[in-house]
XYZ file of N, CA, C and O in Angstrom:
688
model
N -9.455 16.193 3.953
C -8.243 15.856 4.660
C -8.555 14.917 5.807
O -9.585 15.040 6.453
N -7.634 14.030 6.084
C -7.849 13.056 7.144
C -7.307 13.505 8.492
O -7.626 12.912 9.514
N -6.509 14.561 8.502
C -5.957 15.054 9.766
C -7.111 15.397 10.694
O -8.021 16.141 10.328
N -7.068 14.808 11.899
C -8.082 15.091 12.900
C -9.351 14.269 12.793
O -10.230 14.374 13.629
N -9.444 13.423 11.772
C -10.622 12.561 11.670
C -10.364 11.267 12.438
O -9.236 10.961 12.809
N -11.404 10.507 12.650
C -11.312 9.280 13.446
C -10.227 8.351 12.913
O -10.189 8.041 11.720
N -9.338 7.929 13.811
C -8.280 7.001 13.451
C -7.017 7.663 12.918
O -6.042 6.977 12.600
N -7.026 8.984 12.821
C -5.867 9.711 12.298
C -5.409 10.749 13.314
O -6.169 11.173 14.181
N -4.167 11.162 13.188
C -3.604 12.129 14.117
C -4.285 13.486 13.979
O -4.719 13.872 12.895
N -4.319 14.210 15.101
C -4.825 15.570 15.088
C -3.688 16.521 14.708
O -2.507 16.166 14.759
N -4.047 17.724 14.374
C -3.039 18.737 14.067
C -2.144 18.966 15.285
O -0.925 19.110 15.161
N -2.723 18.972 16.485
C -1.937 19.169 17.710
C -0.924 18.040 17.902
O 0.216 18.285 18.314
N -1.307 16.811 17.599
C -0.377 15.686 17.717
C 0.758 15.811 16.703
O 1.917 15.542 17.028
N 0.435 16.225 15.511
C 1.471 16.413 14.480
C 2.395 17.562 14.880
O 3.622 17.464 14.754
N 1.815 18.639 15.390
C 2.625 19.770 15.855
C 3.598 19.335 16.952
O 4.757 19.757 16.967
N 3.125 18.484 17.868
C 3.979 18.004 18.955
C 5.132 17.167 18.412
O 6.285 17.333 18.843
N 4.844 16.273 17.483
C 5.925 15.488 16.864
C 6.945 16.406 16.200
O 8.152 16.249 16.372
N 6.454 17.358 15.441
C 7.323 18.292 14.734
C 8.181 19.086 15.715
O 9.391 19.240 15.515
N 7.562 19.565 16.795
C 8.292 20.337 17.811
C 9.370 19.504 18.488
O 10.372 20.045 18.957
N 9.178 18.186 18.519
C 10.157 17.294 19.137
C 11.188 16.763 18.145
O 11.898 15.804 18.440
N 11.245 17.359 16.954
C 12.303 17.044 16.006
C 12.001 15.951 15.009
O 12.881 15.546 14.251
N 10.765 15.465 14.982
C 10.415 14.426 14.013
C 10.132 15.048 12.650
O 9.543 16.122 12.549
N 10.557 14.355 11.626
C 10.277 14.788 10.273
C 8.813 14.491 9.949
O 8.319 13.398 10.187
N 8.134 15.471 9.393
C 6.772 15.291 8.922
C 6.862 15.118 7.406
O 7.459 15.940 6.714
N 6.307 14.019 6.913
C 6.364 13.732 5.479
C 4.957 13.704 4.901
O 3.973 13.517 5.608
N 4.895 13.881 3.612
C 3.618 13.812 2.918
C 3.170 12.358 2.790
O 3.991 11.452 2.674
N 1.860 12.168 2.794
C 1.294 10.823 2.628
C -0.032 10.914 1.866
O -0.945 10.130 2.065
N -0.124 11.949 1.009
C -1.347 12.169 0.262
C -2.370 12.905 1.102
O -2.112 13.307 2.236
N -3.547 13.089 0.535
C -4.625 13.814 1.206
C -5.680 12.851 1.733
O -6.151 12.979 2.850
N -6.025 11.846 0.925
C -7.110 10.926 1.290
C -6.612 9.527 1.597
O -7.419 8.637 1.842
N -5.295 9.320 1.568
C -4.677 8.017 1.747
C -5.003 7.085 0.575
O -4.857 5.880 0.671
N -5.420 7.665 -0.524
C -5.691 6.877 -1.725
C -4.444 6.736 -2.575
O -3.431 7.412 -2.359
N -4.518 5.852 -3.553
C -3.375 5.637 -4.443
C -3.125 6.895 -5.270
O -4.023 7.401 -5.944
N -1.907 7.389 -5.226
C -1.558 8.609 -5.947
C -1.672 8.429 -7.451
O -1.937 9.389 -8.167
N -1.507 7.206 -7.924
C -1.629 6.955 -9.363
C -3.049 7.230 -9.859
O -3.263 7.472 -11.040
N -4.015 7.226 -8.938
C -5.404 7.494 -9.298
C -5.784 8.956 -9.089
O -6.865 9.380 -9.495
N -4.923 9.724 -8.432
C -5.199 11.133 -8.182
C -3.888 11.880 -7.964
O -3.505 12.161 -6.829
N -3.216 12.211 -9.035
C -1.911 12.872 -8.950
C -1.975 14.244 -8.291
O -0.971 14.725 -7.763
N -3.151 14.888 -8.299
C -3.243 16.225 -7.698
C -2.962 16.193 -6.196
O -2.584 17.206 -5.618
N -3.119 15.024 -5.569
C -2.846 14.920 -4.131
C -1.370 15.102 -3.805
O -1.028 15.455 -2.678
N -0.493 14.865 -4.762
C 0.947 15.034 -4.526
C 1.228 16.484 -4.140
O 1.836 16.765 -3.100
N 0.757 17.415 -4.957
C 0.974 18.835 -4.690
C 0.074 19.333 -3.566
O 0.502 20.121 -2.723
N -1.169 18.881 -3.524
C -2.099 19.342 -2.498
C -1.596 19.014 -1.093
O -1.641 19.857 -0.186
N -1.088 17.817 -0.913
C -0.533 17.429 0.377
C 0.696 18.264 0.711
O 0.858 18.750 1.831
N 1.561 18.434 -0.268
C 2.767 19.247 -0.097
C 2.401 20.669 0.337
O 2.928 21.188 1.323
N 1.488 21.289 -0.404
C 1.087 22.667 -0.100
C 0.463 22.790 1.280
O 0.772 23.712 2.040
N -0.406 21.852 1.629
C -1.098 21.907 2.917
C -0.120 21.768 4.073
O -0.139 22.572 5.018
N 0.728 20.762 4.022
C 1.662 20.537 5.129
C 2.672 21.669 5.258
O 3.032 22.061 6.372
N 3.113 22.215 4.147
C 4.027 23.349 4.210
C 3.324 24.594 4.752
O 3.925 25.382 5.484
N 2.043 24.766 4.424
C 1.272 25.888 4.963
C 1.149 25.773 6.483
O 1.067 26.795 7.176
N 1.157 24.544 6.998
C 1.129 24.328 8.442
C 2.495 24.611 9.073
O 2.634 24.591 10.287
N 3.530 24.816 8.251
C 4.857 25.139 8.755
C 5.794 23.962 8.910
O 6.804 24.060 9.602
N 5.517 22.844 8.251
C 6.321 21.639 8.452
C 7.515 21.485 7.504
O 8.337 20.613 7.714
N 7.635 22.288 6.471
C 8.755 22.189 5.524
C 8.953 20.751 5.043
O 10.009 20.149 5.205
N 7.917 20.215 4.433
C 7.893 18.826 3.983
C 8.839 18.641 2.801
O 8.805 19.396 1.834
N 9.708 17.635 2.910
C 10.693 17.368 1.861
C 10.540 15.996 1.224
O 11.124 15.739 0.176
N 9.800 15.093 1.869
C 9.731 13.707 1.401
C 8.298 13.195 1.432
O 7.449 13.746 2.125
N 8.068 12.117 0.695
C 6.739 11.524 0.626
C 6.826 10.018 0.865
O 7.796 9.372 0.452
N 5.841 9.502 1.566
C 5.658 8.062 1.719
C 4.397 7.738 0.929
O 3.323 8.273 1.218
N 4.534 6.896 -0.087
C 3.407 6.611 -0.971
C 2.295 5.877 -0.220
O 2.543 4.820 0.373
N 1.063 6.418 -0.236
C -0.049 5.698 0.398
C -0.207 4.306 -0.218
O -0.214 4.156 -1.444
N -0.294 3.317 0.626
C -0.394 1.946 0.135
C 0.893 1.447 -0.487
O 0.966 0.325 -0.969
N 1.908 2.308 -0.490
C 3.198 1.935 -1.059
C 3.215 1.865 -2.570
O 4.216 1.499 -3.168
N 2.112 2.228 -3.203
C 2.032 2.095 -4.657
C 2.478 3.377 -5.348
O 2.185 4.482 -4.898
N 3.179 3.173 -6.424
C 3.633 4.296 -7.233
C 3.987 3.775 -8.620
O 4.179 2.578 -8.825
N 4.033 4.695 -9.564
C 4.447 4.359 -10.922
C 5.252 5.531 -11.462
O 5.536 6.493 -10.734
N 5.605 5.462 -12.727
C 6.445 6.505 -13.333
C 5.781 7.881 -13.249
O 6.445 8.882 -12.973
N 4.475 7.960 -13.475
C 3.767 9.242 -13.392
C 3.815 9.813 -11.976
O 4.000 11.015 -11.787
N 3.626 8.964 -10.979
C 3.693 9.408 -9.581
C 5.097 9.909 -9.264
O 5.273 10.977 -8.673
N 6.102 9.156 -9.674
C 7.488 9.566 -9.423
C 7.774 10.913 -10.069
O 8.342 11.809 -9.437
N 7.384 11.090 -11.329
C 7.636 12.346 -12.028
C 6.970 13.527 -11.328
O 7.549 14.608 -11.215
N 5.743 13.322 -10.834
C 5.049 14.388 -10.112
C 5.727 14.654 -8.767
O 5.905 15.812 -8.368
N 6.115 13.616 -8.067
C 6.767 13.770 -6.761
C 8.105 14.480 -6.876
O 8.487 15.245 -5.979
N 8.817 14.258 -7.952
C 10.123 14.900 -8.139
C 10.017 16.420 -8.192
O 10.992 17.120 -7.922
N 8.841 16.938 -8.495
C 8.638 18.392 -8.545
C 8.647 19.015 -7.147
O 8.907 20.213 -7.007
N 8.334 18.212 -6.119
C 8.122 18.766 -4.784
C 8.976 18.144 -3.686
O 9.192 18.766 -2.650
N 9.419 16.919 -3.889
C 10.053 16.165 -2.816
C 11.469 15.728 -3.176
O 11.835 15.650 -4.344
N 12.245 15.391 -2.142
C 13.607 14.884 -2.322
C 13.649 13.375 -2.519
O 14.593 12.851 -3.102
N 12.647 12.666 -1.966
C 12.615 11.217 -2.106
C 11.207 10.688 -1.869
O 10.345 11.408 -1.359
N 11.002 9.428 -2.257
C 9.731 8.747 -2.052
C 9.979 7.373 -1.456
O 10.896 6.661 -1.867
N 9.148 7.005 -0.483
C 9.327 5.749 0.236
C 8.172 4.804 -0.084
O 7.005 5.183 0.006
N 8.523 3.583 -0.447
C 7.538 2.554 -0.778
C 7.236 1.714 0.459
O 7.732 1.996 1.543
N 6.436 0.676 0.291
C 6.229 -0.283 1.378
C 7.037 -1.546 1.134
O 6.902 -2.516 1.866
N 7.869 -1.521 0.128
C 8.716 -2.675 -0.136
C 9.686 -2.837 1.019
O 10.423 -1.912 1.367
N 9.644 -3.980 1.645
C 10.526 -4.184 2.787
C 11.924 -4.497 2.267
O 12.101 -5.135 1.231
N 12.883 -4.021 2.998
C 14.248 -4.310 2.615
C 15.217 -3.217 2.982
O 14.864 -2.206 3.583
N 16.434 -3.453 2.589
C 17.542 -2.563 2.887
C 17.768 -1.642 1.703
O 17.398 -1.942 0.575
N 18.404 -0.525 1.944
C 18.747 0.433 0.896
C 20.260 0.445 0.745
O 20.977 0.727 1.692
N 20.709 0.094 -0.457
C 22.141 0.043 -0.751
C 22.420 0.892 -1.977
O 21.545 1.102 -2.811
N 23.636 1.346 -2.070
C 24.052 2.122 -3.237
C 24.010 1.239 -4.482
O 24.333 0.057 -4.400
N 23.617 1.796 -5.611
C 23.074 3.145 -5.777
C 21.644 3.225 -5.254
O 20.849 2.319 -5.450
N 21.339 4.312 -4.597
C 20.033 4.489 -3.956
C 18.974 4.847 -4.995
O 19.178 5.733 -5.823
N 17.853 4.165 -4.921
C 16.687 4.484 -5.746
C 15.885 5.537 -4.971
O 15.014 5.202 -4.178
N 16.185 6.785 -5.184
C 15.680 7.887 -4.372
C 14.154 7.933 -4.278
O 13.609 8.319 -3.260
N 13.469 7.554 -5.328
C 12.006 7.592 -5.305
C 11.409 6.190 -5.230
O 10.254 5.970 -5.599
N 12.187 5.245 -4.712
C 11.717 3.889 -4.478
C 12.420 3.299 -3.271
O 12.870 2.151 -3.291
N 12.518 4.094 -2.201
C 13.214 3.644 -1.002
C 12.435 2.527 -0.317
O 11.203 2.556 -0.248
N 13.169 1.549 0.193
C 12.575 0.439 0.926
C 12.464 0.792 2.396
O 13.207 1.631 2.909
N 11.560 0.104 3.101
C 11.440 0.304 4.540
C 11.077 -1.021 5.195
O 10.692 -1.979 4.530
N 11.197 -1.044 6.504
C 10.895 -2.243 7.262
C 9.872 -1.875 8.330
O 10.076 -0.950 9.105
N 8.755 -2.585 8.339
C 7.654 -2.261 9.254
C 7.883 -2.829 10.643
O 8.179 -4.009 10.803
N 7.735 -1.975 11.627
C 7.680 -2.401 13.026
C 6.203 -2.370 13.402
O 5.449 -1.549 12.914
N 5.791 -3.247 14.266
C 4.407 -3.209 14.716
C 3.582 -4.310 14.099
O 4.013 -5.446 13.988
N 2.413 -3.957 13.641
C 1.413 -4.942 13.241
C 1.665 -5.591 11.892
O 0.957 -6.512 11.527
N 2.620 -5.124 11.154
C 2.781 -5.621 9.792
C 3.815 -6.727 9.633
O 4.234 -7.017 8.536
N 4.226 -7.363 10.711
C 5.183 -8.443 10.564
C 4.477 -9.673 10.009
O 3.268 -9.831 10.126
N 5.232 -10.551 9.423
C 4.631 -11.650 8.668
C 4.843 -13.029 9.278
O 4.250 -13.988 8.825
N 5.707 -13.127 10.296
C 6.109 -14.434 10.829
C 6.704 -15.313 9.738
O 6.595 -16.528 9.780
N 7.299 -14.675 8.762
C 8.028 -15.372 7.703
C 9.465 -14.913 7.745
O 9.805 -13.925 8.381
N 10.300 -15.637 7.041
C 11.706 -15.266 6.977
C 11.928 -14.311 5.809
O 11.481 -14.567 4.692
N 12.588 -13.214 6.097
C 12.957 -12.244 5.077
C 14.458 -12.025 5.155
O 14.982 -11.641 6.202
N 15.133 -12.302 4.071
C 16.584 -12.102 4.001
C 17.291 -12.811 5.157
O 18.229 -12.289 5.758
N 16.781 -14.005 5.507
C 17.382 -14.813 6.547
C 16.981 -14.437 7.969
O 17.497 -15.003 8.928
N 16.057 -13.484 8.109
C 15.643 -13.007 9.428
C 14.157 -13.291 9.611
O 13.336 -12.922 8.769
N 13.805 -13.937 10.717
C 12.402 -14.207 11.019
C 11.717 -12.903 11.402
O 12.120 -12.225 12.341
N 10.682 -12.545 10.655
C 9.907 -11.339 10.951
C 8.788 -11.708 11.910
O 7.724 -12.170 11.508
N 9.012 -11.490 13.183
C 7.998 -11.850 14.161
C 7.622 -10.680 15.068
O 6.931 -10.853 16.057
N 8.064 -9.478 14.715
C 7.710 -8.306 15.502
C 8.434 -8.197 16.827
O 8.040 -7.419 17.683
N 9.506 -8.940 16.989
C 10.246 -8.922 18.251
C 11.456 -7.998 18.161
O 11.942 -7.678 17.077
N 11.957 -7.608 19.320
C 13.195 -6.839 19.361
C 14.325 -7.630 18.706
O 15.168 -7.064 18.005
N 14.321 -8.941 18.880
C 15.356 -9.790 18.279
C 15.363 -9.636 16.756
O 16.427 -9.537 16.144
N 14.190 -9.572 16.141
C 14.149 -9.425 14.680
C 14.598 -8.023 14.263
O 15.297 -7.860 13.265
N 14.233 -6.997 15.021
C 14.671 -5.633 14.689
C 16.182 -5.506 14.835
O 16.858 -4.886 14.014
N 16.708 -6.100 15.892
C 18.152 -6.089 16.116
C 18.874 -6.808 14.968
O 19.905 -6.336 14.475
N 18.327 -7.922 14.523
C 18.929 -8.664 13.411
C 18.929 -7.824 12.131
O 19.887 -7.878 11.341
N 17.864 -7.047 11.916
C 17.820 -6.155 10.747
C 18.930 -5.109 10.825
O 19.605 -4.833 9.837
N 19.109 -4.527 12.006
C 20.172 -3.534 12.195
C 21.527 -4.180 11.948
O 22.377 -3.626 11.224
N 21.755 -5.354 12.521
C 23.034 -6.045 12.343
C 23.316 -6.318 10.872
O 24.437 -6.142 10.403
N 22.293 -6.730 10.138
C 22.474 -7.027 8.709
C 22.783 -5.742 7.937
O 23.648 -5.729 7.069
N 22.091 -4.673 8.250
C 22.349 -3.400 7.577
C 23.782 -2.941 7.818
O 24.469 -2.507 6.890
N 24.234 -3.052 9.056
C 25.610 -2.649 9.378
C 26.602 -3.543 8.628
O 27.547 -3.051 8.007
N 26.374 -4.842 8.659
C 27.294 -5.785 8.001
C 27.345 -5.573 6.491
O 28.396 -5.740 5.869
N 26.209 -5.200 5.903
C 26.123 -5.029 4.442
C 26.386 -3.603 3.988
O 26.250 -3.297 2.810
N 26.703 -2.706 4.940
C 26.913 -1.296 4.617
C 25.699 -0.716 3.886
O 25.822 -0.013 2.894
N 24.517 -1.062 4.386
C 23.281 -0.520 3.845
C 22.571 0.241 4.956
O 23.091 0.353 6.059
N 21.425 0.770 4.655
C 20.684 1.461 5.700
C 19.223 1.099 5.637
O 18.724 0.632 4.620
N 18.574 1.315 6.790
C 17.183 0.927 6.982
C 16.309 2.139 7.224
O 16.749 3.115 7.840
N 15.095 2.040 6.767
C 14.047 2.953 7.195
C 13.077 2.092 7.991
O 12.501 1.144 7.457
N 12.938 2.386 9.263
C 11.952 1.684 10.088
C 10.660 2.488 10.068
O 10.666 3.712 10.163
N 9.552 1.790 9.955
C 8.241 2.398 9.978
C 7.439 1.739 11.090
O 7.452 0.526 11.222
N 6.769 2.537 11.904
C 5.891 1.981 12.931
C 4.479 1.937 12.383
O 3.964 2.927 11.868
N 3.869 0.790 12.478
C 2.485 0.631 12.048
C 1.819 -0.299 13.040
O 2.132 -1.480 13.094
N 0.938 0.246 13.850
C 0.350 -0.555 14.917
C -1.127 -0.801 14.664
O -1.754 -0.119 13.865
N -1.671 -1.783 15.388
C -3.085 -2.103 15.203
C -3.849 -2.211 16.505
O -5.057 -2.044 16.517
N -3.171 -2.485 17.598
C -3.869 -2.615 18.880
C -3.088 -1.897 19.952
O -1.887 -1.680 19.825
N -3.771 -1.526 21.030
C -3.108 -0.849 22.129
C -2.010 -1.716 22.735
O -0.929 -1.238 23.054
N -2.274 -3.023 22.882
C -1.242 -3.919 23.411
C -0.015 -3.902 22.514
O 1.113 -3.869 22.980
N -0.248 -3.946 21.218
C 0.859 -3.907 20.267
C 1.610 -2.588 20.400
O 2.826 -2.562 20.366
N 0.880 -1.494 20.562
C 1.522 -0.194 20.688
C 2.484 -0.165 21.869
O 3.621 0.261 21.735
N 2.039 -0.613 23.026
C 2.866 -0.585 24.231
C 4.119 -1.433 24.042
O 5.235 -0.994 24.334
N 3.946 -2.622 23.547
C 5.074 -3.521 23.313
C 6.005 -2.954 22.254
O 7.224 -2.915 22.440
N 5.434 -2.508 21.151
C 6.262 -1.995 20.065
C 6.990 -0.718 20.455
O 8.125 -0.499 20.028
N 6.369 0.134 21.260
C 7.070 1.327 21.733
C 8.307 0.948 22.545
O 9.354 1.579 22.421
N 8.191 -0.081 23.352
C 9.352 -0.562 24.104
C 10.420 -1.074 23.144
O 11.605 -0.782 23.301
N 10.009 -1.843 22.142
C 10.963 -2.376 21.158
C 11.627 -1.249 20.366
O 12.817 -1.337 20.034
N 10.874 -0.210 20.055
C 11.464 0.932 19.341
C 12.559 1.555 20.199
O 13.665 1.822 19.726
N 12.251 1.791 21.477
C 13.258 2.338 22.386
C 14.476 1.441 22.493
O 15.617 1.905 22.449
N 14.233 0.144 22.609
C 15.337 -0.816 22.689
C 16.166 -0.805 21.407
O 17.402 -0.885 21.451
N 15.484 -0.700 20.275
C 16.190 -0.696 18.987
C 17.026 0.570 18.841
O 18.182 0.513 18.403
N 16.469 1.700 19.224
C 17.224 2.954 19.176
C 18.452 2.871 20.079
O 19.559 3.255 19.671
N 18.261 2.366 21.279
C 19.406 2.216 22.195
C 20.463 1.292 21.605
O 21.668 1.558 21.710
N 20.019 0.216 20.971
C 20.962 -0.721 20.364
C 21.747 -0.052 19.227
O 22.963 -0.182 19.143
N 21.032 0.682 18.372
C 21.705 1.372 17.263
C 22.723 2.374 17.806
O 23.854 2.452 17.320
N 22.338 3.116 18.823
C 23.275 4.075 19.434
C 24.485 3.377 20.010
O 25.611 3.901 19.919
N 24.300 2.178 20.576
C 25.435 1.447 21.159
C 26.441 1.034 20.090
O 27.601 0.787 20.391
N 25.977 0.961 18.840
C 26.861 0.628 17.724
C 27.502 1.860 17.096
O 28.265 1.748 16.140
N 27.158 3.042 17.630
C 27.632 4.314 17.076
C 27.213 4.497 15.626
O 27.964 5.059 14.814
N 26.031 4.012 15.304
C 25.466 4.174 13.970
C 24.542 5.404 14.014
O 23.715 5.519 14.922
N 24.683 6.318 13.056
C 23.826 7.516 13.070
C 22.357 7.159 12.878
O 22.022 6.263 12.108
N 21.495 7.868 13.593
C 20.053 7.742 13.444
C 19.544 9.054 12.880
O 19.841 10.137 13.410
N 18.779 8.973 11.819
C 18.233 10.164 11.183
C 16.717 10.016 11.178
O 16.192 8.969 10.833
N 16.009 11.084 11.568
C 14.542 11.058 11.512
C 14.077 11.994 10.429
O 14.791 12.872 9.987
């Protein structure tokens, strides 16, 4: 297990997030591709639930998945999240949900008419587009440097405040 190893969260950090109302999701055991080790789907589920987290969803490590992974995940989870950036519109692909990365994974390219540059302006534009299109977003934080963390944490707060100002529900 990677919990508590170098570069990964400790059990105490995960407990604190959980105590503060954050959803804890499965992400495999070794962060390897689930298509290469399907047993990690259940092993991760069992471990996190044994810790008391009541895990209901999975984020595919590396964002990779196939039909076998989906079929195995359906036994334990309500949905699966990929790394495919984008909006989620009806009908929802429950085991192929899209997300949008905040933090180090921006591309400085245009996506769906929005410049991805890791700025609050780009996050705000994503929210505006989701509202206009009657779709929804999953934001993911992925950081690489302490400077990025500090800046991105501010942008996350700003984005949350902006979403609240629109009276749009936020679900964690």
